[in-house]
Amino acid sequence: MPADAAEPVSIPPDLWERPEMLDALQKRNIGQVFRLVRQYAGVSQTRIGIAVNLSQGKVSEIMRGTAQVTALEVFERIADGLRMPDSARLALGLAPSSSSRAQIIGTVPSRRAIPSRDGVPAGQLLSVEGVLLGSRRSDDLWDIDLLTLAWVVGRLDSRMDRRTMLLLAVGMTAETAASMADPWERLSRALRGPQALDEETIERLEARTIGFHRLEYVLPARAIYQGLTTHINELSTLLQSGPPERYRRRLAATAGEAATLASWIAWDLNQPAQAASFERVAALAAKESGHHIIQACTYAYRSYAVAGPEAVEYIRRAQQFLPAKGDDATRAWLLAREAEELAALGDGHAAELLQRAEEAHTRARPHRERAWTRFLDPGRMAAFQLSTYVRLGDEQRVAEASQAALAALGPDEDQKRVSVVYADIAQAQLQLGDVTEGVAYARRALEAAQRTESTWGMQHLTKVEKALAARPDKAARELLGDLRANRRALGLSPA
């Protein structure tokens, strides 16, 4: 091996800004990236391979197009090995570099305005510093383009935790976001005339819908509602412009998937009229696209807004839109929801339904099926198990499910899930007579629900509130007061 083969690869900084490089990164065309690095930096296949920990033969196959890079870990290795700047990493769909993350965590960056794109006024862009650093002071915030962030997040293949998603947001400075503006010029042209609509634009809109579903796990509803409605308006405009038939059904399906999420978020924001309007949009989109399973998602979301027999009715109505085979992630979700609600009614069939949900989940591919199924990882299934067994009063299984649910909560877990898991554990502890532990978990659940302004999290604390009402303990009384105050602040009915 030549003496300089192991030397770090030196790439001219302006290469990452060239249009052909940005296009290759955005398409995740690593073969083209390698070819451009070789062309403009004079780097051999051997040196590229050493830098990114691939054999020279594999680099050659990738450059010829006979092999493709699909694993997130390999994309990360390539980005690190080629020392990509953050603008290039973001274009490739990766979080900022570790050094950038350290700077973000260690310092509060100055406010930078992001240029408006996709027709979104600057005042409608998302502020995330409060989410990342725990501050809600408006003078401490800086803006990012939520529509572009949703697109980047939607392109990532693997599950992404809350911290990584927020670091992506913070890393999207004015400079890096501007480097991704060109792709959306296609959308702007398509909005002015359907003849400009093409496959790439459709794919970007589909990715953006997936991204919004993923952002919903980690950001408060109010933070993404404005951007999501802008996204739906753009999809509606394209549908009304008479697109070619080969695109119409895909646009309609994408609009339906976005509308189901918007209806859920509107409910979370205590806006029932808007929620109902988006449900109607989702129903029309399901019919137009032929993807009737969109209705299943709509009814599943609606089941969270009610309780008891009414919730079960919505879930069973949702199940009518499932195909005979396939869509196992949605099937598992609906079975787990039905188990959860039947358990609350004291119906012993809940345990059987939960087992069927687990079986469906073993067949499912949540990250490949639907935009809304990406949340259904083993941790969420563990949360369903816990919720069901708590409501059934099965102490032995509650203990096992509690351990599984807690083990699935990583340090960067989304706080909406944290609020639900802790609320269920609190309820279980109170049922077992351990008031100290029950209050401690309920306090953590409340803090997580407050952080995400989650109506869903507060719902899971309803039975905790009722249990605390009968307790004379000072800690229990103080917590009860805080729970009621937060319920009033969210505009919710008393427990």
Tab-separated table of C-alpha atoms in Angstrom:
chain	number	residue	atom	x	y	z
A	1	MET	CA	0.000	0.000	0.000
A	2	PRO	CA	1.396	3.447	-0.877
A	3	ALA	CA	2.635	5.511	2.041
A	4	ASP	CA	-0.032	8.167	1.541
A	5	ALA	CA	-2.917	5.690	1.245
A	6	ALA	CA	-3.678	5.889	4.960
A	7	GLU	CA	-3.506	9.690	5.070
A	8	PRO	CA	-6.841	11.440	5.783
A	9	VAL	CA	-8.773	12.244	2.621
A	10	SER	CA	-8.528	15.941	1.746
A	11	ILE	CA	-11.576	17.252	-0.125
A	12	PRO	CA	-11.981	20.880	-1.301
A	13	PRO	CA	-14.736	22.458	0.840
A	14	ASP	CA	-16.506	23.886	-2.199
A	15	LEU	CA	-17.033	20.384	-3.627
A	16	TRP	CA	-19.799	19.809	-1.051
A	17	GLU	CA	-21.613	22.893	-2.361
A	18	ARG	CA	-21.565	21.899	-6.039
A	19	PRO	CA	-25.088	21.274	-7.417
A	20	GLU	CA	-24.191	17.785	-8.671
A	21	MET	CA	-22.840	16.841	-5.239
A	22	LEU	CA	-25.921	18.156	-3.420
A	23	ASP	CA	-28.110	16.259	-5.870
A	24	ALA	CA	-26.171	13.042	-5.222
A	25	LEU	CA	-26.391	13.506	-1.444
A	26	GLN	CA	-30.110	14.237	-1.486
A	27	LYS	CA	-30.719	11.110	-3.586
A	28	ARG	CA	-28.338	9.108	-1.367
A	29	ASN	CA	-26.429	8.163	-4.504
A	30	ILE	CA	-23.136	7.193	-2.847
A	31	GLY	CA	-21.702	5.932	-6.128
A	32	GLN	CA	-21.992	9.441	-7.573
A	33	VAL	CA	-20.556	10.925	-4.360
A	34	PHE	CA	-17.496	8.685	-4.665
A	35	ARG	CA	-17.120	9.509	-8.373
A	36	LEU	CA	-17.212	13.252	-7.652
A	37	VAL	CA	-14.693	12.873	-4.819
A	38	ARG	CA	-12.363	11.003	-7.147
A	39	GLN	CA	-12.880	13.509	-9.980
A	40	TYR	CA	-12.421	16.737	-8.037
A	41	ALA	CA	-10.188	15.632	-5.133
A	42	GLY	CA	-8.038	13.114	-7.022
A	43	VAL	CA	-8.652	10.452	-4.375
A	44	SER	CA	-8.199	6.809	-5.377
A	45	GLN	CA	-10.686	4.037	-4.668
A	46	THR	CA	-8.213	2.549	-2.191
A	47	ARG	CA	-7.967	5.765	-0.160
A	48	ILE	CA	-11.733	6.220	-0.225
A	49	GLY	CA	-12.136	2.651	1.027
A	50	ILE	CA	-9.653	3.156	3.866
A	51	ALA	CA	-11.354	6.407	4.886
A	52	VAL	CA	-14.853	4.912	5.017
A	53	ASN	CA	-13.861	1.380	6.132
A	54	LEU	CA	-14.884	-0.391	2.921
A	55	SER	CA	-12.784	-2.616	0.700
A	56	GLN	CA	-11.487	-1.203	-2.579
A	57	GLY	CA	-13.609	-3.812	-4.378
A	58	LYS	CA	-16.781	-2.662	-2.589
A	59	VAL	CA	-16.003	0.982	-3.400
A	60	SER	CA	-15.594	-0.028	-7.037
A	61	GLU	CA	-18.940	-1.855	-7.028
A	62	ILE	CA	-20.684	1.161	-5.502
A	63	MET	CA	-19.139	3.505	-8.072
A	64	ARG	CA	-20.221	1.205	-10.925
A	65	GLY	CA	-23.741	0.980	-9.515
A	66	THR	CA	-23.651	-2.792	-8.987
A	67	ALA	CA	-23.872	-2.303	-5.189
A	68	GLN	CA	-25.969	0.170	-3.206
A	69	VAL	CA	-25.580	1.689	0.251
A	70	THR	CA	-28.787	1.349	2.292
A	71	ALA	CA	-27.728	0.960	5.945
A	72	LEU	CA	-27.760	4.087	8.116
A	73	GLU	CA	-24.566	2.949	9.872
A	74	VAL	CA	-22.728	2.866	6.529
A	75	PHE	CA	-24.001	6.323	5.561
A	76	GLU	CA	-22.687	7.596	8.913
A	77	ARG	CA	-19.314	5.919	8.331
A	78	ILE	CA	-19.006	7.454	4.886
A	79	ALA	CA	-19.943	10.918	6.161
A	80	ASP	CA	-17.385	10.667	8.978
A	81	GLY	CA	-14.668	9.186	6.767
A	82	LEU	CA	-15.033	11.867	4.100
A	83	ARG	CA	-15.310	14.586	6.769
A	84	MET	CA	-18.543	15.935	5.368
A	85	PRO	CA	-19.568	19.345	6.691
A	86	ASP	CA	-22.951	19.601	8.392
A	87	SER	CA	-24.596	20.985	5.245
A	88	ALA	CA	-23.617	17.792	3.393
A	89	ARG	CA	-24.626	15.541	6.300
A	90	LEU	CA	-28.073	17.148	6.442
A	91	ALA	CA	-28.489	16.789	2.680
A	92	LEU	CA	-27.678	13.087	3.125
A	93	GLY	CA	-30.329	12.848	5.854
A	94	LEU	CA	-27.936	12.569	8.817
A	95	ALA	CA	-27.663	14.487	12.065
A	96	PRO	CA	-24.906	17.103	12.476
A	97	SER	CA	-21.414	15.864	13.320
A	98	SER	CA	-20.523	15.012	16.905
A	99	SER	CA	-18.384	18.133	17.213
A	100	SER	CA	-21.339	20.275	16.159
A	101	ARG	CA	-23.538	18.488	18.665
A	102	ALA	CA	-21.066	19.253	21.457
A	103	GLN	CA	-21.116	22.910	20.498
A	104	ILE	CA	-24.915	22.912	20.412
A	105	ILE	CA	-25.175	21.316	23.843
A	106	GLY	CA	-22.453	23.466	25.375
A	107	THR	CA	-23.476	26.858	24.047
A	108	VAL	CA	-26.603	28.734	23.074
A	109	PRO	CA	-26.189	29.871	19.467
A	110	SER	CA	-27.148	33.321	18.322
A	111	ARG	CA	-30.495	33.783	16.622
A	112	ARG	CA	-30.395	33.296	12.856
A	113	ALA	CA	-33.287	33.907	10.519
A	114	ILE	CA	-33.973	31.163	7.979
A	115	PRO	CA	-35.213	32.309	4.562
A	116	SER	CA	-38.846	31.442	3.856
A	117	ARG	CA	-39.406	28.516	1.488
A	118	ASP	CA	-42.377	26.522	0.246
A	119	GLY	CA	-44.469	29.669	0.694
A	120	VAL	CA	-44.124	29.622	4.497
A	121	PRO	CA	-43.695	33.057	6.105
A	122	ALA	CA	-40.765	33.332	8.484
A	123	GLY	CA	-43.153	33.930	11.371
A	124	GLN	CA	-44.638	30.461	10.876
A	125	LEU	CA	-41.363	28.572	11.289
A	126	LEU	CA	-40.765	26.300	14.257
A	127	SER	CA	-38.790	27.321	17.328
A	128	VAL	CA	-36.962	24.425	18.989
A	129	GLU	CA	-34.505	25.759	21.555
A	130	GLY	CA	-37.184	25.576	24.235
A	131	VAL	CA	-37.697	21.921	23.433
A	132	LEU	CA	-33.983	21.096	23.397
A	133	LEU	CA	-32.811	23.145	26.369
A	134	GLY	CA	-35.989	23.209	28.445
A	135	SER	CA	-36.544	26.967	28.169
A	136	ARG	CA	-39.781	28.544	27.009
A	137	ARG	CA	-38.595	32.154	26.860
A	138	SER	CA	-39.409	33.555	23.439
A	139	ASP	CA	-36.306	35.753	23.351
A	140	ASP	CA	-34.069	32.671	23.596
A	141	LEU	CA	-35.410	30.908	20.506
A	142	TRP	CA	-34.157	30.553	16.928
A	143	ASP	CA	-36.092	29.380	13.916
A	144	ILE	CA	-35.808	26.460	11.549
A	145	ASP	CA	-37.808	25.493	8.496
A	146	LEU	CA	-40.194	22.793	9.732
A	147	LEU	CA	-41.185	21.681	6.237
A	148	THR	CA	-37.585	20.966	5.277
A	149	LEU	CA	-36.920	19.316	8.640
A	150	ALA	CA	-39.918	16.997	8.122
A	151	TRP	CA	-38.574	16.058	4.693
A	152	VAL	CA	-35.098	15.262	6.083
A	153	VAL	CA	-36.537	13.244	8.982
A	154	GLY	CA	-38.866	11.372	6.646
A	155	ARG	CA	-35.947	10.205	4.484
A	156	LEU	CA	-34.136	8.506	7.354
A	157	ASP	CA	-34.533	4.740	7.313
A	158	SER	CA	-34.046	3.827	10.940
A	159	ARG	CA	-35.870	4.823	14.094
A	160	MET	CA	-34.560	8.128	15.391
A	161	ASP	CA	-34.682	9.130	19.033
A	162	ARG	CA	-35.817	12.474	20.367
A	163	ARG	CA	-32.318	13.834	20.942
A	164	THR	CA	-31.102	13.067	17.436
A	165	MET	CA	-34.215	14.584	15.893
A	166	LEU	CA	-33.804	17.782	17.886
A	167	LEU	CA	-30.095	17.949	17.086
A	168	LEU	CA	-31.053	17.725	13.425
A	169	ALA	CA	-33.353	20.688	13.943
A	170	VAL	CA	-30.780	22.747	15.794
A	171	GLY	CA	-28.097	21.896	13.238
A	172	MET	CA	-30.238	23.221	10.414
A	173	THR	CA	-28.760	26.719	10.423
A	174	ALA	CA	-29.523	29.328	7.793
A	175	GLU	CA	-26.500	28.215	5.782
A	176	THR	CA	-27.290	24.513	5.806
A	177	ALA	CA	-31.008	24.987	5.174
A	178	ALA	CA	-30.311	27.302	2.254
A	179	SER	CA	-28.186	24.582	0.664
A	180	MET	CA	-31.324	22.443	0.456
A	181	ALA	CA	-33.574	25.109	-1.044
A	182	ASP	CA	-33.140	24.062	-4.685
A	183	PRO	CA	-35.163	20.839	-4.487
A	184	TRP	CA	-38.228	22.776	-3.385
A	185	GLU	CA	-38.102	24.984	-6.453
A	186	ARG	CA	-39.601	21.965	-8.237
A	187	LEU	CA	-42.551	22.071	-5.846
A	188	SER	CA	-43.000	25.802	-6.361
A	189	ARG	CA	-43.159	25.260	-10.120
A	190	ALA	CA	-45.587	22.365	-9.703
A	191	LEU	CA	-47.856	24.536	-7.569
A	192	ARG	CA	-47.957	27.040	-10.434
A	193	GLY	CA	-48.710	24.400	-13.065
A	194	PRO	CA	-49.287	20.607	-12.971
A	195	GLN	CA	-47.056	20.115	-16.018
A	196	ALA	CA	-44.066	20.702	-13.700
A	197	LEU	CA	-45.004	17.822	-11.396
A	198	ASP	CA	-42.541	14.908	-11.524
A	199	GLU	CA	-41.588	11.710	-9.706
A	200	GLU	CA	-38.965	13.395	-7.538
A	201	THR	CA	-41.428	15.998	-6.268
A	202	ILE	CA	-43.939	13.290	-5.362
A	203	GLU	CA	-41.258	11.364	-3.472
A	204	ARG	CA	-40.265	14.477	-1.539
A	205	LEU	CA	-43.864	15.128	-0.526
A	206	GLU	CA	-44.276	11.505	0.579
A	207	ALA	CA	-41.088	11.735	2.642
A	208	ARG	CA	-42.278	14.975	4.213
A	209	THR	CA	-45.537	13.329	5.327
A	210	ILE	CA	-43.557	10.513	6.943
A	211	GLY	CA	-41.358	13.131	8.607
A	212	PHE	CA	-44.327	14.909	10.170
A	213	HIS	CA	-45.549	11.613	11.619
A	214	ARG	CA	-42.096	11.071	13.125
A	215	LEU	CA	-41.813	14.609	14.477
A	216	GLU	CA	-45.144	14.164	16.247
A	217	TYR	CA	-43.500	11.677	18.627
A	218	VAL	CA	-41.097	14.263	20.021
A	219	LEU	CA	-42.492	17.756	19.536
A	220	PRO	CA	-45.533	19.419	21.113
A	221	ALA	CA	-48.616	19.456	18.903
A	222	ARG	CA	-48.609	23.236	18.608
A	223	ALA	CA	-45.036	23.166	17.300
A	224	ILE	CA	-45.858	21.207	14.147
A	225	TYR	CA	-49.510	22.090	13.492
A	226	GLN	CA	-48.816	25.173	11.364
A	227	GLY	CA	-46.250	23.455	9.155
A	228	LEU	CA	-48.447	20.376	8.749
A	229	THR	CA	-51.443	22.416	7.625
A	230	THR	CA	-49.235	24.241	5.105
A	231	HIS	CA	-48.107	20.847	3.788
A	232	ILE	CA	-51.728	19.670	3.424
A	233	ASN	CA	-52.709	22.893	1.650
A	234	GLU	CA	-49.927	22.337	-0.883
A	235	LEU	CA	-51.068	18.772	-1.493
A	236	SER	CA	-54.649	19.999	-1.953
A	237	THR	CA	-53.516	22.635	-4.438
A	238	LEU	CA	-51.660	20.015	-6.469
A	239	LEU	CA	-54.685	17.683	-6.450
A	240	GLN	CA	-57.002	20.469	-7.604
A	241	SER	CA	-54.652	21.432	-10.440
A	242	GLY	CA	-55.443	18.283	-12.422
A	243	PRO	CA	-52.222	16.260	-12.030
A	244	PRO	CA	-51.471	13.326	-14.345
A	245	GLU	CA	-53.347	10.178	-13.312
A	246	ARG	CA	-50.070	8.365	-12.500
A	247	TYR	CA	-49.480	10.919	-9.710
A	248	ARG	CA	-53.034	11.639	-8.575
A	249	ARG	CA	-53.540	8.524	-6.449
A	250	ARG	CA	-50.168	8.923	-4.734
A	251	LEU	CA	-50.864	12.576	-3.974
A	252	ALA	CA	-54.269	11.656	-2.572
A	253	ALA	CA	-52.796	8.913	-0.370
A	254	THR	CA	-50.123	11.295	0.909
A	255	ALA	CA	-52.748	13.946	1.646
A	256	GLY	CA	-54.825	11.379	3.528
A	257	GLU	CA	-51.901	10.235	5.656
A	258	ALA	CA	-51.116	13.859	6.501
A	259	ALA	CA	-54.771	14.677	7.256
A	260	THR	CA	-55.117	11.789	9.730
A	261	LEU	CA	-52.172	13.184	11.655
A	262	ALA	CA	-53.612	16.710	11.498
A	263	SER	CA	-56.929	15.488	12.933
A	264	TRP	CA	-55.074	13.842	15.837
A	265	ILE	CA	-53.002	16.952	16.503
A	266	ALA	CA	-56.068	19.226	16.345
A	267	TRP	CA	-57.699	17.005	18.972
A	268	ASP	CA	-54.541	17.201	21.096
A	269	LEU	CA	-54.806	20.993	20.831
A	270	ASN	CA	-58.439	20.831	21.997
A	271	GLN	CA	-59.791	21.967	18.616
A	272	PRO	CA	-62.600	19.466	17.869
A	273	ALA	CA	-64.021	21.371	14.884
A	274	GLN	CA	-60.668	21.376	13.084
A	275	ALA	CA	-60.171	17.717	13.984
A	276	ALA	CA	-63.496	16.841	12.364
A	277	SER	CA	-62.596	18.846	9.238
A	278	PHE	CA	-59.327	16.962	8.785
A	279	GLU	CA	-61.138	13.665	9.307
A	280	ARG	CA	-63.380	14.542	6.345
A	281	VAL	CA	-60.307	15.361	4.255
A	282	ALA	CA	-58.792	12.002	5.192
A	283	ALA	CA	-62.000	10.168	4.211
A	284	LEU	CA	-62.100	11.861	0.809
A	285	ALA	CA	-58.404	11.136	0.255
A	286	ALA	CA	-58.890	7.473	1.193
A	287	LYS	CA	-61.643	7.147	-1.396
A	288	GLU	CA	-59.738	9.059	-4.082
A	289	SER	CA	-56.519	7.086	-3.600
A	290	GLY	CA	-58.040	3.667	-3.087
A	291	HIS	CA	-56.045	3.337	0.162
A	292	HIS	CA	-59.028	2.655	2.415
A	293	ILE	CA	-56.734	1.766	5.302
A	294	ILE	CA	-56.291	5.517	5.830
A	295	GLN	CA	-59.752	5.381	7.389
A	296	ALA	CA	-58.473	2.762	9.823
A	297	CYS	CA	-55.868	5.228	11.053
A	298	THR	CA	-58.472	7.995	11.361
A	299	TYR	CA	-60.793	5.886	13.528
A	300	ALA	CA	-57.876	4.607	15.606
A	301	TYR	CA	-56.849	8.162	16.414
A	302	ARG	CA	-60.454	9.059	17.182
A	303	SER	CA	-60.626	6.232	19.727
A	304	TYR	CA	-58.151	8.116	21.911
A	305	ALA	CA	-60.566	11.047	22.243
A	306	VAL	CA	-63.236	8.931	23.982
A	307	ALA	CA	-63.341	6.007	26.394
A	308	GLY	CA	-65.281	2.872	27.225
A	309	PRO	CA	-67.684	1.275	24.725
A	310	GLU	CA	-67.449	4.292	22.395
A	311	ALA	CA	-63.684	3.866	22.057
A	312	VAL	CA	-64.119	0.138	21.374
A	313	GLU	CA	-66.684	0.945	18.689
A	314	TYR	CA	-64.248	3.275	16.898
A	315	ILE	CA	-61.491	0.657	17.048
A	316	ARG	CA	-63.733	-2.042	15.600
A	317	ARG	CA	-64.862	0.325	12.886
A	318	ALA	CA	-61.206	0.931	12.068
A	319	GLN	CA	-60.582	-2.809	11.796
A	320	GLN	CA	-63.166	-3.030	8.998
A	321	PHE	CA	-60.760	-1.118	6.741
A	322	LEU	CA	-57.900	-3.603	7.186
A	323	PRO	CA	-57.075	-5.806	4.200
A	324	ALA	CA	-57.398	-9.575	4.563
A	325	LYS	CA	-53.595	-9.891	4.547
A	326	GLY	CA	-50.714	-7.493	5.120
A	327	ASP	CA	-50.563	-4.175	6.989
A	328	ASP	CA	-49.660	-6.112	10.129
A	329	ALA	CA	-48.340	-3.045	11.950
A	330	THR	CA	-51.724	-1.298	11.743
A	331	ARG	CA	-53.398	-4.611	12.663
A	332	ALA	CA	-51.176	-4.956	15.745
A	333	TRP	CA	-51.894	-1.354	16.772
A	334	LEU	CA	-55.685	-1.802	16.530
A	335	LEU	CA	-55.645	-5.125	18.403
A	336	ALA	CA	-53.510	-3.602	21.170
A	337	ARG	CA	-55.825	-0.590	21.391
A	338	GLU	CA	-58.861	-2.858	21.624
A	339	ALA	CA	-57.156	-4.893	24.352
A	340	GLU	CA	-56.355	-1.707	26.257
A	341	GLU	CA	-59.947	-0.425	26.132
A	342	LEU	CA	-61.575	-3.801	26.880
A	343	ALA	CA	-59.271	-4.170	29.884
A	344	ALA	CA	-60.533	-0.835	31.177
A	345	LEU	CA	-64.058	-2.299	30.945
A	346	GLY	CA	-62.965	-5.400	32.875
A	347	ASP	CA	-63.349	-7.705	29.858
A	348	GLY	CA	-61.080	-10.749	30.198
A	349	HIS	CA	-60.858	-11.134	26.408
A	350	ALA	CA	-58.340	-8.278	26.516
A	351	ALA	CA	-55.470	-10.679	27.269
A	352	GLU	CA	-56.305	-12.784	24.213
A	353	LEU	CA	-56.449	-9.718	21.971
A	354	LEU	CA	-53.122	-8.529	23.332
A	355	GLN	CA	-51.557	-11.885	22.429
A	356	ARG	CA	-52.933	-11.569	18.885
A	357	ALA	CA	-51.502	-8.048	18.722
A	358	GLU	CA	-48.069	-9.355	19.700
A	359	GLU	CA	-48.269	-12.076	17.040
A	360	ALA	CA	-49.187	-9.513	14.383
A	361	HIS	CA	-46.321	-7.305	15.534
A	362	THR	CA	-43.794	-10.108	15.016
A	363	ARG	CA	-44.868	-10.218	11.341
A	364	ALA	CA	-45.014	-6.462	10.931
A	365	ARG	CA	-42.508	-4.082	9.369
A	366	PRO	CA	-43.574	-0.787	10.980
A	367	HIS	CA	-40.841	1.238	9.248
A	368	ARG	CA	-41.929	0.024	5.820
A	369	GLU	CA	-45.712	-0.191	5.937
A	370	ARG	CA	-47.420	3.165	6.539
A	371	ALA	CA	-46.427	6.680	7.534
A	372	TRP	CA	-48.286	6.292	10.822
A	373	THR	CA	-46.917	2.847	11.810
A	374	ARG	CA	-43.322	3.888	12.467
A	375	PHE	CA	-44.069	4.507	16.122
A	376	LEU	CA	-44.902	0.844	16.770
A	377	ASP	CA	-41.551	-0.463	17.986
A	378	PRO	CA	-41.071	-3.047	20.785
A	379	GLY	CA	-41.107	-0.252	23.357
A	380	ARG	CA	-44.568	0.909	22.327
A	381	MET	CA	-45.833	-2.684	22.377
A	382	ALA	CA	-44.427	-3.022	25.897
A	383	ALA	CA	-46.383	0.107	26.838
A	384	PHE	CA	-49.580	-1.470	25.473
A	385	GLN	CA	-48.911	-4.600	27.529
A	386	LEU	CA	-48.416	-2.521	30.667
A	387	SER	CA	-51.555	-0.478	30.087
A	388	THR	CA	-53.665	-3.584	29.486
A	389	TYR	CA	-52.429	-5.544	32.503
A	390	VAL	CA	-52.748	-2.530	34.803
A	391	ARG	CA	-56.393	-2.200	33.803
A	392	LEU	CA	-56.965	-5.929	34.224
A	393	GLY	CA	-55.386	-5.805	37.670
A	394	ASP	CA	-52.989	-8.650	36.839
A	395	GLU	CA	-50.273	-7.895	39.396
A	396	GLN	CA	-47.756	-10.494	38.210
A	397	ARG	CA	-47.932	-9.425	34.589
A	398	VAL	CA	-47.936	-5.759	35.576
A	399	ALA	CA	-44.564	-6.259	37.255
A	400	GLU	CA	-43.133	-7.974	34.166
A	401	ALA	CA	-44.620	-5.426	31.758
A	402	SER	CA	-43.378	-2.527	33.900
A	403	GLN	CA	-39.813	-3.816	33.685
A	404	ALA	CA	-40.094	-4.302	29.917
A	405	ALA	CA	-41.606	-0.850	29.365
A	406	LEU	CA	-38.989	0.855	31.550
A	407	ALA	CA	-36.162	-1.058	29.843
A	408	ALA	CA	-37.435	0.227	26.480
A	409	LEU	CA	-37.289	3.845	27.634
A	410	GLY	CA	-33.842	5.062	26.643
A	411	PRO	CA	-32.357	8.326	27.948
A	412	ASP	CA	-33.517	10.123	24.786
A	413	GLU	CA	-36.949	8.506	24.576
A	414	ASP	CA	-39.820	10.646	23.325
A	415	GLN	CA	-41.527	12.292	26.257
A	416	LYS	CA	-45.066	11.520	25.101
A	417	ARG	CA	-44.355	7.828	25.555
A	418	VAL	CA	-42.586	8.501	28.845
A	419	SER	CA	-45.674	10.267	30.207
A	420	VAL	CA	-47.920	7.314	29.314
A	421	VAL	CA	-45.614	4.600	30.684
A	422	TYR	CA	-44.985	6.453	33.941
A	423	ALA	CA	-48.708	7.188	34.352
A	424	ASP	CA	-49.558	3.501	34.002
A	425	ILE	CA	-46.822	2.472	36.437
A	426	ALA	CA	-48.099	5.109	38.882
A	427	GLN	CA	-51.597	3.681	38.635
A	428	ALA	CA	-50.267	0.170	39.226
A	429	GLN	CA	-48.267	1.263	42.284
A	430	LEU	CA	-51.281	3.021	43.774
A	431	GLN	CA	-53.401	-0.104	43.190
A	432	LEU	CA	-50.763	-2.123	45.028
A	433	GLY	CA	-50.832	0.350	47.922
A	434	ASP	CA	-47.372	1.848	47.396
A	435	VAL	CA	-48.312	5.526	47.575
A	436	THR	CA	-44.740	6.824	47.678
A	437	GLU	CA	-43.742	5.107	44.428
A	438	GLY	CA	-47.118	5.892	42.866
A	439	VAL	CA	-46.722	9.600	43.560
A	440	ALA	CA	-43.114	9.580	42.339
A	441	TYR	CA	-44.015	7.993	38.990
A	442	ALA	CA	-47.093	10.187	38.600
A	443	ARG	CA	-44.938	13.269	39.163
A	444	ARG	CA	-42.556	12.145	36.411
A	445	ALA	CA	-45.501	11.415	34.125
A	446	LEU	CA	-46.885	14.903	34.711
A	447	GLU	CA	-43.529	16.523	34.000
A	448	ALA	CA	-43.231	14.632	30.712
A	449	ALA	CA	-46.818	15.509	29.730
A	450	GLN	CA	-46.193	19.178	30.530
A	451	ARG	CA	-42.994	19.195	28.477
A	452	THR	CA	-44.850	17.974	25.397
A	453	GLU	CA	-48.219	19.592	26.252
A	454	SER	CA	-49.686	16.129	25.698
A	455	THR	CA	-53.429	15.638	26.117
A	456	TRP	CA	-52.785	11.943	25.559
A	457	GLY	CA	-50.407	11.824	28.524
A	458	MET	CA	-52.895	13.640	30.746
A	459	GLN	CA	-55.592	11.133	29.810
A	460	HIS	CA	-53.466	8.314	31.194
A	461	LEU	CA	-53.223	10.228	34.463
A	462	THR	CA	-57.025	10.379	34.895
A	463	LYS	CA	-57.270	7.260	37.060
A	464	VAL	CA	-54.226	8.392	39.011
A	465	GLU	CA	-56.078	11.612	39.830
A	466	LYS	CA	-59.098	9.643	41.046
A	467	ALA	CA	-56.909	7.413	43.201
A	468	LEU	CA	-55.104	10.410	44.691
A	469	ALA	CA	-58.391	12.125	45.573
A	470	ALA	CA	-58.905	9.595	48.374
A	471	ARG	CA	-55.400	10.017	49.820
A	472	PRO	CA	-54.731	12.317	52.796
A	473	ASP	CA	-50.922	12.320	52.259
A	474	LYS	CA	-49.384	15.747	51.736
A	475	ALA	CA	-47.374	14.668	48.660
A	476	ALA	CA	-50.483	13.112	47.133
A	477	ARG	CA	-52.557	16.241	47.763
A	478	GLU	CA	-49.889	18.505	46.256
A	479	LEU	CA	-49.616	16.331	43.173
A	480	LEU	CA	-53.388	16.217	42.814
A	481	GLY	CA	-53.478	20.004	42.823
A	482	ASP	CA	-50.788	20.169	40.143
A	483	LEU	CA	-52.603	17.599	37.982
A	484	ARG	CA	-55.857	19.536	38.167
A	485	ALA	CA	-54.117	22.832	37.425
A	486	ASN	CA	-52.420	21.354	34.346
A	487	ARG	CA	-55.723	19.888	33.172
A	488	ARG	CA	-57.328	23.321	33.410
A	489	ALA	CA	-54.393	24.893	31.557
A	490	LEU	CA	-54.886	22.452	28.670
A	491	GLY	CA	-58.629	23.146	28.603
A	492	LEU	CA	-59.515	19.572	29.566
A	493	SER	CA	-62.537	18.410	31.514
A	494	PRO	CA	-62.031	17.441	35.161
A	495	ALA	CA	-60.988	13.832	35.723
